[in-house]
Amino acid sequence: MDHNDTYIYELIAKQLSGSSSDAEAAELQEWLNASPENQATYTSLKQIWQDAPGAYQSQKQYNTTAAWQKVSSVVHPGVQDQAPIRTKVRRLGFKYAAAAAVLILLSAAAWWLASRPSTAKIQEVAANDGKIKSLKLADKTTVTLRQGSRIKYSEDFSNGDRIVELEGVAFFEVADDPSHPFVVKTPNQSVVEVLGTSFTVETGDSSTTVIVTSGKVKLGTHDDPNAVILASGQKGVWGNGQVITNSNDDVNFMSWKTGILQFNDQSLVEILPQLADFYGKVIRIDDAYTGTAAQRKATITFHDQSCDEVLHELQLLLGFNYKQEGDTIVISQ
């Protein structure tokens, strides 16, 4: 039995035990389509597997004694009274008997691995160096963390659960897997559940904001009958046990990721809080200038510019002064 045979038997074992991935199933199908002999081999091994004692096909529990008895009944059919198996193995010959033994061992091992408690490590990543951080999870989902945010996740989603814990702000591009929902848990007990989509999540002490860019997202709490489904272009805010939804009209909700800030006929009073959030600054309008600032409007776009560069351009456009007072930037006449 060469390495290629062993690999094919492993694919067959996973297929019969229900643990093969889509890629492995496709690879096995390609092998089956290659020749009638391959199809005959598969049919014979499948029959041996079904006739052998120990119904691993329907039980996700690993029984060591039963597994070895099952292998023994194929390789040494005279040991026990297994007439159907003995007749079949004699007819198929040693190659099939050896193949069946490998198949059964691999199947038993697959069930044992599937049923044992998960030992996958929990990873924690934080964007605490003043820069956004991107990472790819085991299921190929891509996560981009905003500065100051952190995420916890399992390094292995093989048990079917795709659960992450988020603190802060992140943009998710979730790999499509309808049979295994992707769940984002937050410190405030709200839960975001998706099947395959892209969206942002912002967590707070008592609220969670979700903006969907594609697909659909469910926002609520665990097993919440009042959870709300959000579609592309919608924004949902969870707080106090309820979700408020509306269309997303904030063009800058992804600015922390793209580096682009856009303002369309917005007043200085509307612009400055967004600058403060984007740059992590404290920006205050002098009381004497508040009324005038509400009348000063601009249509302008900034791309990867410093806070000082942005304020200087706005100063030239709208005609105001600004100065640093301790940790605060003060805007005045």
mmCIF file of C-alpha atoms in Angstrom:
data_model
loop_
_atom_site.group_PDB
_atom_site.id
_atom_site.type_symbol
_atom_site.label_atom_id
_atom_site.label_comp_id
_atom_site.label_asym_id
_atom_site.label_seq_id
_atom_site.Cartn_x
_atom_site.Cartn_y
_atom_site.Cartn_z
ATOM 1 C CA MET A 1 0.000 0.000 0.000
ATOM 2 C CA ASP A 2 1.717 3.207 -1.118
ATOM 3 C CA HIS A 3 1.266 6.709 0.214
ATOM 4 C CA ASN A 4 -1.297 7.602 -2.419
ATOM 5 C CA ASP A 5 -3.447 4.577 -1.511
ATOM 6 C CA THR A 6 -3.290 5.526 2.159
ATOM 7 C CA TYR A 7 -4.352 9.073 1.373
ATOM 8 C CA ILE A 8 -7.306 7.857 -0.717
ATOM 9 C CA TYR A 9 -8.357 5.493 2.092
ATOM 10 C CA GLU A 10 -8.203 8.418 4.479
ATOM 11 C CA LEU A 11 -10.533 10.418 2.214
ATOM 12 C CA ILE A 12 -12.893 7.443 2.026
ATOM 13 C CA ALA A 13 -12.798 7.044 5.803
ATOM 14 C CA LYS A 14 -13.699 10.674 6.336
ATOM 15 C CA GLN A 15 -16.478 10.442 3.777
ATOM 16 C CA LEU A 16 -18.043 7.357 5.393
ATOM 17 C CA SER A 17 -17.700 8.745 8.910
ATOM 18 C CA GLY A 18 -19.240 12.084 7.890
ATOM 19 C CA SER A 19 -16.197 14.190 8.771
ATOM 20 C CA SER A 20 -14.872 15.189 5.340
ATOM 21 C CA SER A 21 -14.651 18.821 4.317
ATOM 22 C CA ASP A 22 -16.092 20.147 1.067
ATOM 23 C CA ALA A 23 -12.612 20.204 -0.451
ATOM 24 C CA GLU A 24 -11.913 16.596 0.603
ATOM 25 C CA ALA A 25 -15.287 15.425 -0.710
ATOM 26 C CA ALA A 26 -14.554 17.094 -4.048
ATOM 27 C CA GLU A 27 -11.108 15.485 -4.182
ATOM 28 C CA LEU A 28 -12.588 12.053 -3.501
ATOM 29 C CA GLN A 29 -15.226 12.587 -6.173
ATOM 30 C CA GLU A 30 -12.505 13.477 -8.662
ATOM 31 C CA TRP A 31 -10.741 10.203 -7.830
ATOM 32 C CA LEU A 32 -13.986 8.259 -8.224
ATOM 33 C CA ASN A 33 -14.614 9.820 -11.621
ATOM 34 C CA ALA A 34 -11.129 8.854 -12.803
ATOM 35 C CA SER A 35 -11.967 5.196 -13.449
ATOM 36 C CA PRO A 36 -14.584 2.449 -12.984
ATOM 37 C CA GLU A 37 -12.010 0.538 -10.921
ATOM 38 C CA ASN A 38 -11.880 3.378 -8.397
ATOM 39 C CA GLN A 39 -15.650 3.378 -8.154
ATOM 40 C CA ALA A 40 -15.666 -0.384 -7.615
ATOM 41 C CA THR A 41 -13.036 -0.033 -4.864
ATOM 42 C CA TYR A 42 -15.113 2.590 -3.086
ATOM 43 C CA THR A 43 -18.293 0.520 -3.347
ATOM 44 C CA SER A 44 -16.567 -2.548 -1.914
ATOM 45 C CA LEU A 45 -14.997 -0.663 0.988
ATOM 46 C CA LYS A 46 -18.270 1.072 1.744
ATOM 47 C CA GLN A 47 -20.005 -2.308 1.932
ATOM 48 C CA ILE A 48 -17.301 -3.693 4.251
ATOM 49 C CA TRP A 49 -17.687 -0.647 6.472
ATOM 50 C CA GLN A 50 -21.463 -1.004 6.633
ATOM 51 C CA ASP A 51 -21.335 -4.737 7.345
ATOM 52 C CA ALA A 52 -18.625 -4.577 10.016
ATOM 53 C CA PRO A 53 -19.712 -4.443 13.701
ATOM 54 C CA GLY A 54 -19.839 -1.126 15.515
ATOM 55 C CA ALA A 55 -22.075 1.538 14.046
ATOM 56 C CA TYR A 56 -19.633 4.418 13.898
ATOM 57 C CA GLN A 57 -21.687 5.902 11.111
ATOM 58 C CA SER A 58 -24.399 7.004 13.539
ATOM 59 C CA GLN A 59 -22.600 7.385 16.872
ATOM 60 C CA LYS A 60 -20.195 10.151 17.757
ATOM 61 C CA GLN A 61 -18.587 8.161 20.552
ATOM 62 C CA TYR A 62 -15.275 6.402 20.358
ATOM 63 C CA ASN A 63 -15.226 2.852 21.744
ATOM 64 C CA THR A 64 -11.664 1.494 21.781
ATOM 65 C CA THR A 65 -12.618 -2.173 22.197
ATOM 66 C CA ALA A 66 -15.264 -2.070 19.495
ATOM 67 C CA ALA A 67 -12.899 -0.289 17.120
ATOM 68 C CA TRP A 68 -10.205 -2.924 17.457
ATOM 69 C CA GLN A 69 -12.748 -5.723 17.154
ATOM 70 C CA LYS A 70 -13.995 -4.143 13.997
ATOM 71 C CA VAL A 71 -10.509 -3.908 12.496
ATOM 72 C CA SER A 72 -9.718 -7.458 13.606
ATOM 73 C CA SER A 73 -12.884 -8.804 11.999
ATOM 74 C CA VAL A 74 -11.689 -7.471 8.643
ATOM 75 C CA VAL A 75 -7.997 -8.371 8.808
ATOM 76 C CA HIS A 76 -8.494 -11.682 10.685
ATOM 77 C CA PRO A 77 -12.016 -12.828 9.833
ATOM 78 C CA GLY A 78 -11.505 -16.248 11.446
ATOM 79 C CA VAL A 79 -11.140 -14.830 14.948
ATOM 80 C CA GLN A 80 -14.861 -14.177 15.410
ATOM 81 C CA ASP A 81 -17.990 -15.510 13.843
ATOM 82 C CA GLN A 82 -18.356 -12.824 11.174
ATOM 83 C CA ALA A 83 -19.405 -14.893 8.167
ATOM 84 C CA PRO A 84 -20.589 -12.018 5.928
ATOM 85 C CA ILE A 85 -17.333 -10.117 6.451
ATOM 86 C CA ARG A 86 -15.181 -13.235 6.067
ATOM 87 C CA THR A 87 -16.821 -14.140 2.774
ATOM 88 C CA LYS A 88 -16.509 -10.597 1.475
ATOM 89 C CA VAL A 89 -12.826 -10.227 2.401
ATOM 90 C CA ARG A 90 -11.913 -13.583 0.852
ATOM 91 C CA ARG A 91 -13.634 -12.522 -2.317
ATOM 92 C CA LEU A 92 -11.965 -9.087 -2.442
ATOM 93 C CA GLY A 93 -8.474 -10.208 -1.470
ATOM 94 C CA PHE A 94 -5.771 -8.886 0.791
ATOM 95 C CA LYS A 95 -5.577 -5.410 -0.757
ATOM 96 C CA TYR A 96 -9.178 -4.633 0.198
ATOM 97 C CA ALA A 97 -8.748 -6.201 3.615
ATOM 98 C CA ALA A 98 -5.743 -3.979 4.336
ATOM 99 C CA ALA A 99 -7.540 -0.975 2.910
ATOM 100 C CA ALA A 100 -10.577 -1.679 5.070
ATOM 101 C CA ALA A 101 -8.381 -1.911 8.148
ATOM 102 C CA VAL A 102 -6.860 1.492 7.424
ATOM 103 C CA LEU A 103 -10.306 2.916 6.665
ATOM 104 C CA ILE A 104 -11.765 1.700 9.952
ATOM 105 C CA LEU A 105 -8.834 2.921 12.026
ATOM 106 C CA LEU A 106 -9.017 6.343 10.393
ATOM 107 C CA SER A 107 -12.781 6.490 10.915
ATOM 108 C CA ALA A 108 -12.465 5.604 14.596
ATOM 109 C CA ALA A 109 -9.759 8.232 14.988
ATOM 110 C CA ALA A 110 -11.922 10.813 13.204
ATOM 111 C CA TRP A 111 -14.835 10.191 15.583
ATOM 112 C CA TRP A 112 -12.516 10.352 18.578
ATOM 113 C CA LEU A 113 -11.091 13.670 17.450
ATOM 114 C CA ALA A 114 -14.576 15.025 16.755
ATOM 115 C CA SER A 115 -16.013 13.952 20.102
ATOM 116 C CA ARG A 116 -13.193 14.834 22.466
ATOM 117 C CA PRO A 117 -13.238 18.216 24.272
ATOM 118 C CA SER A 118 -11.705 21.015 22.242
ATOM 119 C CA THR A 119 -8.073 21.729 23.077
ATOM 120 C CA ALA A 120 -7.723 24.631 20.667
ATOM 121 C CA LYS A 121 -5.974 27.620 22.147
ATOM 122 C CA ILE A 122 -7.764 30.917 22.601
ATOM 123 C CA GLN A 123 -5.938 33.721 20.860
ATOM 124 C CA GLU A 124 -6.164 37.387 21.820
ATOM 125 C CA VAL A 125 -5.126 40.185 19.485
ATOM 126 C CA ALA A 126 -5.121 43.867 20.381
ATOM 127 C CA ALA A 127 -4.537 46.902 18.181
ATOM 128 C CA ASN A 128 -2.821 48.792 20.958
ATOM 129 C CA ASP A 129 0.104 50.280 19.057
ATOM 130 C CA GLY A 130 -1.825 53.186 17.557
ATOM 131 C CA LYS A 131 -2.433 51.351 14.293
ATOM 132 C CA ILE A 132 -5.270 49.275 12.904
ATOM 133 C CA LYS A 133 -4.589 45.545 12.780
ATOM 134 C CA SER A 134 -5.875 42.923 10.353
ATOM 135 C CA LEU A 135 -6.017 39.180 10.940
ATOM 136 C CA LYS A 136 -7.464 36.088 9.273
ATOM 137 C CA LEU A 137 -9.313 33.493 11.364
ATOM 138 C CA ALA A 138 -9.268 29.724 10.891
ATOM 139 C CA ASP A 139 -12.391 29.816 8.695
ATOM 140 C CA LYS A 140 -10.823 32.474 6.391
ATOM 141 C CA THR A 141 -12.876 35.281 7.920
ATOM 142 C CA THR A 142 -10.965 38.585 7.841
ATOM 143 C CA VAL A 143 -11.125 40.949 10.821
ATOM 144 C CA THR A 144 -9.793 44.510 10.903
ATOM 145 C CA LEU A 145 -9.446 46.009 14.382
ATOM 146 C CA ARG A 146 -9.596 49.732 14.991
ATOM 147 C CA GLN A 147 -6.915 51.258 17.171
ATOM 148 C CA GLY A 148 -7.489 50.409 20.833
ATOM 149 C CA SER A 149 -9.709 47.395 20.087
ATOM 150 C CA ARG A 150 -9.162 43.736 20.939
ATOM 151 C CA ILE A 151 -10.578 40.371 19.959
ATOM 152 C CA LYS A 152 -10.525 36.839 21.399
ATOM 153 C CA TYR A 153 -11.063 33.793 19.192
ATOM 154 C CA SER A 154 -10.278 30.094 18.925
ATOM 155 C CA GLU A 155 -7.373 29.165 16.685
ATOM 156 C CA ASP A 156 -9.479 26.244 15.438
ATOM 157 C CA PHE A 157 -13.157 26.274 14.412
ATOM 158 C CA SER A 158 -13.213 22.533 13.657
ATOM 159 C CA ASN A 159 -15.912 21.849 16.272
ATOM 160 C CA GLY A 160 -18.343 23.914 14.231
ATOM 161 C CA ASP A 161 -18.544 26.919 16.538
ATOM 162 C CA ARG A 162 -17.428 30.246 15.083
ATOM 163 C CA ILE A 163 -17.514 32.521 18.123
ATOM 164 C CA VAL A 164 -15.369 35.595 18.768
ATOM 165 C CA GLU A 165 -15.382 38.154 21.571
ATOM 166 C CA LEU A 166 -14.874 41.810 20.672
ATOM 167 C CA GLU A 167 -14.078 44.921 22.667
ATOM 168 C CA GLY A 168 -14.003 48.120 20.655
ATOM 169 C CA VAL A 169 -14.551 48.489 16.906
ATOM 170 C CA ALA A 170 -13.910 45.984 14.121
ATOM 171 C CA PHE A 171 -14.826 45.363 10.513
ATOM 172 C CA PHE A 172 -15.682 41.743 9.694
ATOM 173 C CA GLU A 173 -15.640 40.045 6.293
ATOM 174 C CA VAL A 174 -17.150 36.696 7.247
ATOM 175 C CA ALA A 175 -16.408 33.557 5.239
ATOM 176 C CA ASP A 176 -19.594 31.995 3.907
ATOM 177 C CA ASP A 177 -20.624 28.886 5.852
ATOM 178 C CA PRO A 178 -24.427 28.719 6.292
ATOM 179 C CA SER A 179 -24.282 25.598 8.457
ATOM 180 C CA HIS A 180 -22.032 27.288 11.030
ATOM 181 C CA PRO A 181 -23.229 30.797 12.009
ATOM 182 C CA PHE A 182 -20.561 33.345 12.927
ATOM 183 C CA VAL A 183 -21.197 34.964 16.318
ATOM 184 C CA VAL A 184 -19.672 38.117 17.802
ATOM 185 C CA LYS A 185 -20.057 38.452 21.570
ATOM 186 C CA THR A 186 -19.610 41.805 23.325
ATOM 187 C CA PRO A 187 -18.870 42.844 26.933
ATOM 188 C CA ASN A 188 -22.417 44.242 27.297
ATOM 189 C CA GLN A 189 -23.976 40.810 26.567
ATOM 190 C CA SER A 190 -25.295 41.738 23.116
ATOM 191 C CA VAL A 191 -24.749 39.180 20.354
ATOM 192 C CA VAL A 192 -24.213 39.667 16.624
ATOM 193 C CA GLU A 193 -24.939 36.591 14.490
ATOM 194 C CA VAL A 194 -24.261 36.270 10.762
ATOM 195 C CA LEU A 195 -24.030 33.633 8.047
ATOM 196 C CA GLY A 196 -21.805 35.313 5.480
ATOM 197 C CA THR A 197 -21.484 39.078 5.192
ATOM 198 C CA SER A 198 -19.415 42.164 5.941
ATOM 199 C CA PHE A 199 -20.199 44.672 8.676
ATOM 200 C CA THR A 200 -18.774 46.832 11.430
ATOM 201 C CA VAL A 201 -19.359 46.329 15.141
ATOM 202 C CA GLU A 202 -18.753 48.981 17.777
ATOM 203 C CA THR A 203 -19.117 47.900 21.380
ATOM 204 C CA GLY A 204 -19.702 50.153 24.358
ATOM 205 C CA ASP A 205 -20.368 49.724 28.075
ATOM 206 C CA SER A 206 -24.122 49.513 27.536
ATOM 207 C CA SER A 207 -24.670 49.560 23.774
ATOM 208 C CA THR A 208 -23.566 47.933 20.540
ATOM 209 C CA THR A 209 -23.732 49.513 17.084
ATOM 210 C CA VAL A 210 -23.747 47.415 13.920
ATOM 211 C CA ILE A 211 -23.605 48.761 10.367
ATOM 212 C CA VAL A 212 -24.049 46.210 7.581
ATOM 213 C CA THR A 213 -22.236 46.699 4.267
ATOM 214 C CA SER A 214 -23.352 43.415 2.667
ATOM 215 C CA GLY A 215 -25.505 40.406 3.573
ATOM 216 C CA LYS A 216 -27.618 40.196 6.723
ATOM 217 C CA VAL A 217 -26.889 40.342 10.453
ATOM 218 C CA LYS A 218 -28.973 39.469 13.507
ATOM 219 C CA LEU A 219 -28.530 41.798 16.496
ATOM 220 C CA GLY A 220 -29.861 41.131 19.986
ATOM 221 C CA THR A 221 -28.921 38.960 22.950
ATOM 222 C CA HIS A 222 -28.457 35.204 23.252
ATOM 223 C CA ASP A 223 -31.675 33.382 22.289
ATOM 224 C CA ASP A 224 -33.442 36.734 22.017
ATOM 225 C CA PRO A 225 -36.879 36.337 20.365
ATOM 226 C CA ASN A 226 -36.871 40.094 19.707
ATOM 227 C CA ALA A 227 -33.548 40.133 17.894
ATOM 228 C CA VAL A 228 -33.586 42.250 14.730
ATOM 229 C CA ILE A 229 -32.342 41.291 11.271
ATOM 230 C CA LEU A 230 -30.284 44.058 9.648
ATOM 231 C CA ALA A 231 -29.766 44.145 5.880
ATOM 232 C CA SER A 232 -27.111 45.840 3.778
ATOM 233 C CA GLY A 233 -27.105 49.613 4.299
ATOM 234 C CA GLN A 234 -28.827 49.435 7.675
ATOM 235 C CA LYS A 235 -27.613 50.485 11.096
ATOM 236 C CA GLY A 236 -28.731 48.911 14.354
ATOM 237 C CA VAL A 237 -28.062 50.136 17.880
ATOM 238 C CA TRP A 238 -28.650 47.697 20.749
ATOM 239 C CA GLY A 239 -29.150 49.069 24.265
ATOM 240 C CA ASN A 240 -31.393 48.505 27.271
ATOM 241 C CA GLY A 241 -32.571 45.217 25.798
ATOM 242 C CA GLN A 242 -33.896 46.661 22.555
ATOM 243 C CA VAL A 243 -32.643 47.406 19.057
ATOM 244 C CA ILE A 244 -33.236 50.651 17.164
ATOM 245 C CA THR A 245 -32.731 50.428 13.398
ATOM 246 C CA ASN A 246 -32.498 52.944 10.575
ATOM 247 C CA SER A 247 -30.681 53.513 7.312
ATOM 248 C CA ASN A 248 -27.005 54.308 7.661
ATOM 249 C CA ASP A 249 -26.368 57.889 6.566
ATOM 250 C CA ASP A 250 -22.848 58.150 8.021
ATOM 251 C CA VAL A 251 -20.451 58.095 5.067
ATOM 252 C CA ASN A 252 -17.504 58.167 7.486
ATOM 253 C CA PHE A 253 -18.349 55.054 9.498
ATOM 254 C CA MET A 254 -15.401 53.257 7.864
ATOM 255 C CA SER A 255 -13.004 56.209 7.852
ATOM 256 C CA TRP A 256 -10.846 54.661 10.587
ATOM 257 C CA LYS A 257 -10.128 51.811 8.140
ATOM 258 C CA THR A 258 -10.015 53.672 4.816
ATOM 259 C CA GLY A 259 -8.329 56.868 6.025
ATOM 260 C CA ILE A 260 -10.901 58.893 4.056
ATOM 261 C CA LEU A 261 -13.075 61.600 5.624
ATOM 262 C CA GLN A 262 -15.889 63.106 3.541
ATOM 263 C CA PHE A 263 -18.120 66.039 4.366
ATOM 264 C CA ASN A 264 -20.989 67.175 2.158
ATOM 265 C CA ASP A 265 -22.412 70.580 3.016
ATOM 266 C CA GLN A 266 -21.878 69.989 6.721
ATOM 267 C CA SER A 267 -21.399 72.681 9.346
ATOM 268 C CA LEU A 268 -18.306 73.068 11.471
ATOM 269 C CA VAL A 269 -20.412 71.989 14.455
ATOM 270 C CA GLU A 270 -21.078 68.671 12.655
ATOM 271 C CA ILE A 271 -17.562 68.235 11.275
ATOM 272 C CA LEU A 272 -15.486 68.765 14.419
ATOM 273 C CA PRO A 273 -16.903 65.860 16.502
ATOM 274 C CA GLN A 274 -16.075 63.503 13.632
ATOM 275 C CA LEU A 275 -12.529 64.855 13.483
ATOM 276 C CA ALA A 276 -12.205 64.416 17.242
ATOM 277 C CA ASP A 277 -13.323 60.776 16.976
ATOM 278 C CA PHE A 278 -11.121 60.017 13.970
ATOM 279 C CA TYR A 279 -7.927 61.505 15.413
ATOM 280 C CA GLY A 280 -8.595 60.706 19.071
ATOM 281 C CA LYS A 281 -8.430 64.381 19.999
ATOM 282 C CA VAL A 282 -10.439 66.658 22.260
ATOM 283 C CA ILE A 283 -11.786 69.501 20.130
ATOM 284 C CA ARG A 284 -13.906 72.263 21.659
ATOM 285 C CA ILE A 285 -15.662 75.228 20.091
ATOM 286 C CA ASP A 286 -15.370 78.453 22.058
ATOM 287 C CA ASP A 287 -18.763 79.459 23.438
ATOM 288 C CA ALA A 288 -18.620 82.838 21.715
ATOM 289 C CA TYR A 289 -18.080 81.150 18.333
ATOM 290 C CA THR A 290 -20.686 78.373 18.557
ATOM 291 C CA GLY A 291 -23.438 80.246 16.720
ATOM 292 C CA THR A 292 -21.145 81.235 13.863
ATOM 293 C CA ALA A 293 -19.647 77.735 13.630
ATOM 294 C CA ALA A 294 -23.143 76.326 13.059
ATOM 295 C CA GLN A 295 -23.443 78.536 9.969
ATOM 296 C CA ARG A 296 -20.017 77.724 8.489
ATOM 297 C CA LYS A 297 -20.471 74.770 6.070
ATOM 298 C CA ALA A 298 -18.058 72.850 3.879
ATOM 299 C CA THR A 299 -17.995 70.181 1.168
ATOM 300 C CA ILE A 300 -14.559 68.627 1.287
ATOM 301 C CA THR A 301 -12.689 65.295 1.364
ATOM 302 C CA PHE A 302 -9.526 64.407 3.286
ATOM 303 C CA HIS A 303 -7.364 61.365 2.618
ATOM 304 C CA ASP A 304 -4.660 60.183 5.031
ATOM 305 C CA GLN A 305 -3.927 63.670 6.354
ATOM 306 C CA SER A 306 -2.858 64.713 9.829
ATOM 307 C CA CYS A 307 -5.213 66.496 12.174
ATOM 308 C CA ASP A 308 -3.246 69.729 11.858
ATOM 309 C CA GLU A 309 -3.358 69.540 8.041
ATOM 310 C CA VAL A 310 -7.117 69.040 8.091
ATOM 311 C CA LEU A 311 -7.739 71.896 10.530
ATOM 312 C CA HIS A 312 -5.499 74.189 8.475
ATOM 313 C CA GLU A 313 -7.466 73.468 5.270
ATOM 314 C CA LEU A 314 -10.753 74.059 7.068
ATOM 315 C CA GLN A 315 -9.353 77.252 8.539
ATOM 316 C CA LEU A 316 -8.542 78.590 5.066
ATOM 317 C CA LEU A 317 -11.962 77.541 3.771
ATOM 318 C CA LEU A 318 -14.194 78.656 6.652
ATOM 319 C CA GLY A 319 -12.168 81.380 8.357
ATOM 320 C CA PHE A 320 -11.620 80.486 12.021
ATOM 321 C CA ASN A 321 -8.707 80.196 14.412
ATOM 322 C CA TYR A 322 -7.584 77.218 16.460
ATOM 323 C CA LYS A 323 -5.008 76.675 19.178
ATOM 324 C CA GLN A 324 -3.828 73.954 21.507
ATOM 325 C CA GLU A 325 -4.724 74.412 25.179
ATOM 326 C CA GLY A 326 -3.265 71.489 27.105
ATOM 327 C CA ASP A 327 -4.835 68.338 25.631
ATOM 328 C CA THR A 328 -7.660 70.318 23.984
ATOM 329 C CA ILE A 329 -7.870 72.017 20.599
ATOM 330 C CA VAL A 330 -9.988 75.170 20.874
ATOM 331 C CA ILE A 331 -11.782 76.594 17.824
ATOM 332 C CA SER A 332 -12.573 80.315 17.952
ATOM 333 C CA GLN A 333 -13.242 83.418 15.833
#
